[in-house]
Amino acid sequence: MSKFQSTFPENFLWGGAIAANQAEGAYLEGGKGLTTVDLLPTGKERFSFMLGKVDSLKLKDGVYYPSHEAIDFYHRYKEDIALFAEMGFKCLRLSIAWSRVFPNGDDEIPNEAGLQFYDDVFDELLKYNIEPVVTTCHFDVPIHLVEKYGSWKNRAMIGFYENYTRTIFDRYKNKVKYWMTFNEINMLLHAPFIGAGIIVNEEENKEQVLYQAAHHQLVASALAVKACHEISPNAQIGCMLAAGATYPYTCHPNDIWEAIDKDRESFFFIDVQSRGEYPGYAKRYFKENNLQIAMEKGDEEILKNNTVDYIGFSYYASRCASTDPEVLSQLTEGNIFASIKNPYLKASEWGWQIDPKGLRITCNHLHERYQKPLFIVENGLGAIDVLEEDDTISDDYRIDYLKAHFIEMSEAIKDGVEIIGYTSWGPIDLVSAGTGEMKKRYGYIYVDKDNEGKGTLRRIKKKSFYWYQQVIQANGENL
Ligand code: P53
């Protein structure tokens, strides 16, 4: 049993989290291939695209694609990492773009320029003793795999992903100690195109397609765990869940059950990745809904023998569940996970319900369910910031949000939950995954760029920069 912690452990990994497609830009440089996210525009059209209603896999003239330049981390990573180091980061979560390493996804030989880029980034981090925490796939499936194979609908993806992950585990085995397989794996059910490169055809049984794709991802994830343990025995590899507790809207038993049921849509993935087998409730669901999940001999054994070392998750908001049609007619907007409005909570400008205590609840739930270390790999407030004439940004609302969440995180640690680290989302402003906007900012560092792509890309420290620097320095003792 791990030691009781009355406060943040000494080696707690404070840091921030970014993703290749939302930060790097340079979308075709260094031999990189096109990915799903490179096709996502901004505005209303983006949402239907993300859900899998995709009319074409070609770029269109006259459309602005925010990932193409993003915040140009590809060229500015040294400057950005120096700023992270100045804040005292112990780790940086980032993702490798699959299509930088294998531009088409099914190539025989990896692209050396892509591999070299991440070598350079990891070296730069290690120079400042910043631990890289690496997601193998953060929403960006090489477009060739979508066109030729239908992405994760197709079992062939398992082999391509295994080859890709073996390549990067081997290449970076002396540099990376923390890995994660698929970002927000449960996103597949809610937004299949951004989640897993899946286009849903009208004639298909959507659930059948999605759960089959989920099976392929789960086997692929387990094979990545296996490969990581073989190639890099000192590394740890985790899963990544879009978390957030679901509360029953009332104490009516039907609402209680509804909340459990809603959470299980997400836990389903982690139950397989962490416990190594399909849970009974999933088998029942498949049977009663006539879903046939094609499995090959050996799949169950692969899942059983290769479970994750830790549970990575994002936490932005909690949700409510109800069975009352009256209540259900008032769903909140602004998030892929539509939720009933919780009358006790305030929401962000994008309608995400702010619930610090929900983080403590989520940590306790996950700990009780899996009995493995947790890693909070995304959390934060997307808000509109104002750059004043004197080049300052007073983002007190962000400090308030983070502070309240940190206090609840420390409560969870006192509850006995083992937490490896905390990486806030977008420590430097970057492109929003959900909306493609730049003005939905999460950073401690402001980036001069607007929703239309205009701006100098200049980096400016916000008030929260200095605040987070102090939190890290005091290891959370000063909250
Ligand atoms: P944005 C919702 C919608 C899209 C991606 O989201 C999401 C979520 C929240 O669960 O997941 C993560 O940028 C994701 C990041 C993303 C972040 O939430 O829409 O892993 O890529 O940027 C925040 O505000």
mmCIF file of C-alpha atoms in Angstrom, residues 147-301:
data_model
loop_
_atom_site.group_PDB
_atom_site.id
_atom_site.type_symbol
_atom_site.label_atom_id
_atom_site.label_comp_id
_atom_site.label_asym_id
_atom_site.label_seq_id
_atom_site.Cartn_x
_atom_site.Cartn_y
_atom_site.Cartn_z
ATOM 1 C CA GLU A 147 -9.442 6.824 -47.162
ATOM 2 C CA LYS A 148 -8.014 3.380 -47.744
ATOM 3 C CA TYR A 149 -9.172 1.432 -44.700
ATOM 4 C CA GLY A 150 -11.999 3.370 -43.073
ATOM 5 C CA SER A 151 -9.767 4.073 -40.075
ATOM 6 C CA TRP A 152 -10.576 2.147 -36.879
ATOM 7 C CA LYS A 153 -13.568 0.419 -38.446
ATOM 8 C CA ASN A 154 -10.925 -1.819 -39.962
ATOM 9 C CA ARG A 155 -8.930 -4.393 -38.015
ATOM 10 C CA ALA A 156 -5.885 -3.659 -40.157
ATOM 11 C CA MET A 157 -5.425 -0.506 -38.058
ATOM 12 C CA ILE A 158 -4.195 -2.600 -35.151
ATOM 13 C CA GLY A 159 -1.092 -3.605 -37.083
ATOM 14 C CA PHE A 160 -0.349 -0.091 -38.331
ATOM 15 C CA TYR A 161 -0.695 1.335 -34.838
ATOM 16 C CA GLU A 162 1.426 -1.417 -33.333
ATOM 17 C CA ASN A 163 4.154 -0.757 -35.854
ATOM 18 C CA TYR A 164 3.970 2.980 -35.160
ATOM 19 C CA THR A 165 4.077 2.609 -31.382
ATOM 20 C CA ARG A 166 6.919 0.058 -31.482
ATOM 21 C CA THR A 167 8.871 2.509 -33.621
ATOM 22 C CA ILE A 168 8.470 5.409 -31.204
ATOM 23 C CA PHE A 169 8.960 3.331 -28.020
ATOM 24 C CA ASP A 170 12.206 2.066 -29.435
ATOM 25 C CA ARG A 171 13.415 5.424 -30.699
ATOM 26 C CA TYR A 172 12.675 7.325 -27.477
ATOM 27 C CA LYS A 173 13.262 4.616 -24.891
ATOM 28 C CA ASN A 174 16.051 6.615 -23.272
ATOM 29 C CA LYS A 175 14.083 9.852 -23.209
ATOM 30 C CA VAL A 176 10.438 9.117 -22.377
ATOM 31 C CA LYS A 177 9.237 7.485 -19.141
ATOM 32 C CA TYR A 178 5.510 8.266 -19.324
ATOM 33 C CA TRP A 179 3.348 7.204 -22.243
ATOM 34 C CA MET A 180 -0.373 7.217 -22.963
ATOM 35 C CA THR A 181 -2.162 5.347 -25.732
ATOM 36 C CA PHE A 182 -5.290 7.100 -27.120
ATOM 37 C CA ASN A 183 -6.349 10.542 -25.974
ATOM 38 C CA GLU A 184 -9.899 10.532 -24.565
ATOM 39 C CA ILE A 185 -10.603 7.089 -25.959
ATOM 40 C CA ASN A 186 -14.282 7.403 -25.028
ATOM 41 C CA MET A 187 -14.629 10.331 -27.447
ATOM 42 C CA LEU A 188 -15.046 7.683 -30.141
ATOM 43 C CA LEU A 189 -18.681 7.174 -29.106
ATOM 44 C CA HIS A 190 -19.540 10.877 -29.030
ATOM 45 C CA ALA A 191 -17.520 12.430 -31.848
ATOM 46 C CA PRO A 192 -16.293 9.534 -34.028
ATOM 47 C CA PHE A 193 -14.429 11.529 -36.652
ATOM 48 C CA ILE A 194 -12.261 13.560 -34.307
ATOM 49 C CA GLY A 195 -12.162 10.692 -31.821
ATOM 50 C CA ALA A 196 -11.088 7.933 -34.204
ATOM 51 C CA GLY A 197 -11.252 9.071 -37.835
ATOM 52 C CA ILE A 198 -14.600 7.377 -38.368
ATOM 53 C CA ILE A 199 -17.098 8.516 -40.962
ATOM 54 C CA VAL A 200 -20.569 7.255 -40.186
ATOM 55 C CA ASN A 201 -22.540 6.237 -43.264
ATOM 56 C CA GLU A 202 -26.288 6.480 -42.988
ATOM 57 C CA GLU A 203 -26.910 2.883 -44.004
ATOM 58 C CA GLU A 204 -24.634 1.549 -41.261
ATOM 59 C CA ASN A 205 -25.685 0.607 -37.736
ATOM 60 C CA LYS A 206 -23.798 3.355 -35.945
ATOM 61 C CA GLU A 207 -23.419 1.577 -32.619
ATOM 62 C CA GLN A 208 -22.233 -1.599 -34.282
ATOM 63 C CA VAL A 209 -19.567 0.340 -36.170
ATOM 64 C CA LEU A 210 -18.455 2.304 -33.129
ATOM 65 C CA TYR A 211 -18.171 -0.600 -30.714
ATOM 66 C CA GLN A 212 -16.336 -2.658 -33.319
ATOM 67 C CA ALA A 213 -13.906 0.231 -33.794
ATOM 68 C CA ALA A 214 -13.610 0.481 -30.009
ATOM 69 C CA HIS A 215 -12.621 -3.183 -29.868
ATOM 70 C CA HIS A 216 -9.896 -2.568 -32.435
ATOM 71 C CA GLN A 217 -8.593 0.399 -30.436
ATOM 72 C CA LEU A 218 -8.695 -1.562 -27.186
ATOM 73 C CA VAL A 219 -6.689 -4.431 -28.636
ATOM 74 C CA ALA A 220 -4.284 -1.931 -30.230
ATOM 75 C CA SER A 221 -3.926 -0.137 -26.894
ATOM 76 C CA ALA A 222 -3.163 -3.425 -25.104
ATOM 77 C CA LEU A 223 -0.566 -4.312 -27.738
ATOM 78 C CA ALA A 224 1.032 -0.904 -27.210
ATOM 79 C CA VAL A 225 1.176 -1.603 -23.466
ATOM 80 C CA LYS A 226 2.847 -4.920 -24.252
ATOM 81 C CA ALA A 227 5.340 -3.318 -26.626
ATOM 82 C CA CYS A 228 6.147 -0.529 -24.181
ATOM 83 C CA HIS A 229 6.795 -2.976 -21.349
ATOM 84 C CA GLU A 230 9.054 -5.070 -23.584
ATOM 85 C CA ILE A 231 10.999 -2.235 -25.149
ATOM 86 C CA SER A 232 11.138 0.212 -22.267
ATOM 87 C CA PRO A 233 10.713 -1.689 -18.982
ATOM 88 C CA ASN A 234 11.293 1.401 -16.855
ATOM 89 C CA ALA A 235 8.549 3.376 -18.548
ATOM 90 C CA GLN A 236 4.913 3.536 -17.482
ATOM 91 C CA ILE A 237 2.048 3.530 -19.933
ATOM 92 C CA GLY A 238 -1.474 4.665 -19.195
ATOM 93 C CA CYS A 239 -4.875 5.097 -20.766
ATOM 94 C CA MET A 240 -6.650 8.439 -21.154
ATOM 95 C CA LEU A 241 -10.298 9.006 -20.310
ATOM 96 C CA ALA A 242 -12.456 12.091 -20.817
ATOM 97 C CA ALA A 243 -13.741 11.965 -17.268
ATOM 98 C CA GLY A 244 -16.206 13.958 -15.208
ATOM 99 C CA ALA A 245 -18.607 12.412 -12.731
ATOM 100 C CA THR A 246 -22.273 12.129 -13.676
ATOM 101 C CA TYR A 247 -24.615 13.176 -10.874
ATOM 102 C CA PRO A 248 -28.210 12.015 -10.559
ATOM 103 C CA TYR A 249 -30.436 15.040 -11.059
ATOM 104 C CA THR A 250 -32.702 13.926 -8.184
ATOM 105 C CA CYS A 251 -32.671 11.147 -5.592
ATOM 106 C CA HIS A 252 -35.251 9.202 -7.616
ATOM 107 C CA PRO A 253 -33.774 5.709 -8.018
ATOM 108 C CA ASN A 254 -34.311 5.955 -11.766
ATOM 109 C CA ASP A 255 -32.074 9.012 -11.878
ATOM 110 C CA ILE A 256 -29.457 7.276 -9.738
ATOM 111 C CA TRP A 257 -29.410 4.375 -12.172
ATOM 112 C CA GLU A 258 -29.339 6.704 -15.173
ATOM 113 C CA ALA A 259 -26.228 8.397 -13.754
ATOM 114 C CA ILE A 260 -24.501 5.037 -13.273
ATOM 115 C CA ASP A 261 -25.455 4.029 -16.797
ATOM 116 C CA LYS A 262 -24.118 7.254 -18.315
ATOM 117 C CA ASP A 263 -20.787 6.903 -16.503
ATOM 118 C CA ARG A 264 -20.481 3.349 -17.746
ATOM 119 C CA GLU A 265 -20.440 4.587 -21.366
ATOM 120 C CA SER A 266 -17.019 6.005 -20.465
ATOM 121 C CA PHE A 267 -15.846 3.506 -17.850
ATOM 122 C CA PHE A 268 -16.445 0.744 -20.386
ATOM 123 C CA PHE A 269 -13.196 1.632 -22.153
ATOM 124 C CA ILE A 270 -11.135 1.929 -18.998
ATOM 125 C CA ASP A 271 -12.621 -1.236 -17.519
ATOM 126 C CA VAL A 272 -11.141 -3.084 -20.485
ATOM 127 C CA GLN A 273 -7.838 -1.182 -20.487
ATOM 128 C CA SER A 274 -7.301 -1.390 -16.743
ATOM 129 C CA ARG A 275 -9.064 -4.581 -15.634
ATOM 130 C CA GLY A 276 -8.375 -6.448 -18.845
ATOM 131 C CA GLU A 277 -11.829 -7.693 -19.756
ATOM 132 C CA TYR A 278 -15.194 -6.620 -21.074
ATOM 133 C CA PRO A 279 -17.456 -5.834 -18.118
ATOM 134 C CA GLY A 280 -20.738 -7.714 -17.679
ATOM 135 C CA TYR A 281 -22.854 -4.634 -18.312
ATOM 136 C CA ALA A 282 -21.197 -4.206 -21.728
ATOM 137 C CA LYS A 283 -21.826 -7.825 -22.699
ATOM 138 C CA ARG A 284 -25.457 -7.409 -21.707
ATOM 139 C CA TYR A 285 -25.712 -4.192 -23.733
ATOM 140 C CA PHE A 286 -24.233 -5.849 -26.841
ATOM 141 C CA LYS A 287 -26.593 -8.787 -26.521
ATOM 142 C CA GLU A 288 -29.768 -6.799 -25.944
ATOM 143 C CA ASN A 289 -28.972 -4.391 -28.747
ATOM 144 C CA ASN A 290 -27.954 -7.096 -31.144
ATOM 145 C CA LEU A 291 -24.406 -5.856 -31.531
ATOM 146 C CA GLN A 292 -21.937 -8.458 -32.691
ATOM 147 C CA ILE A 293 -18.365 -7.578 -31.869
ATOM 148 C CA ALA A 294 -16.047 -9.566 -34.097
ATOM 149 C CA MET A 295 -13.070 -10.774 -32.079
ATOM 150 C CA GLU A 296 -10.172 -12.928 -33.084
ATOM 151 C CA LYS A 297 -8.781 -15.792 -31.117
ATOM 152 C CA GLY A 298 -6.230 -14.406 -28.723
ATOM 153 C CA ASP A 299 -7.829 -10.955 -28.382
ATOM 154 C CA GLU A 300 -9.175 -11.643 -24.916
ATOM 155 C CA GLU A 301 -5.808 -12.871 -23.777
#
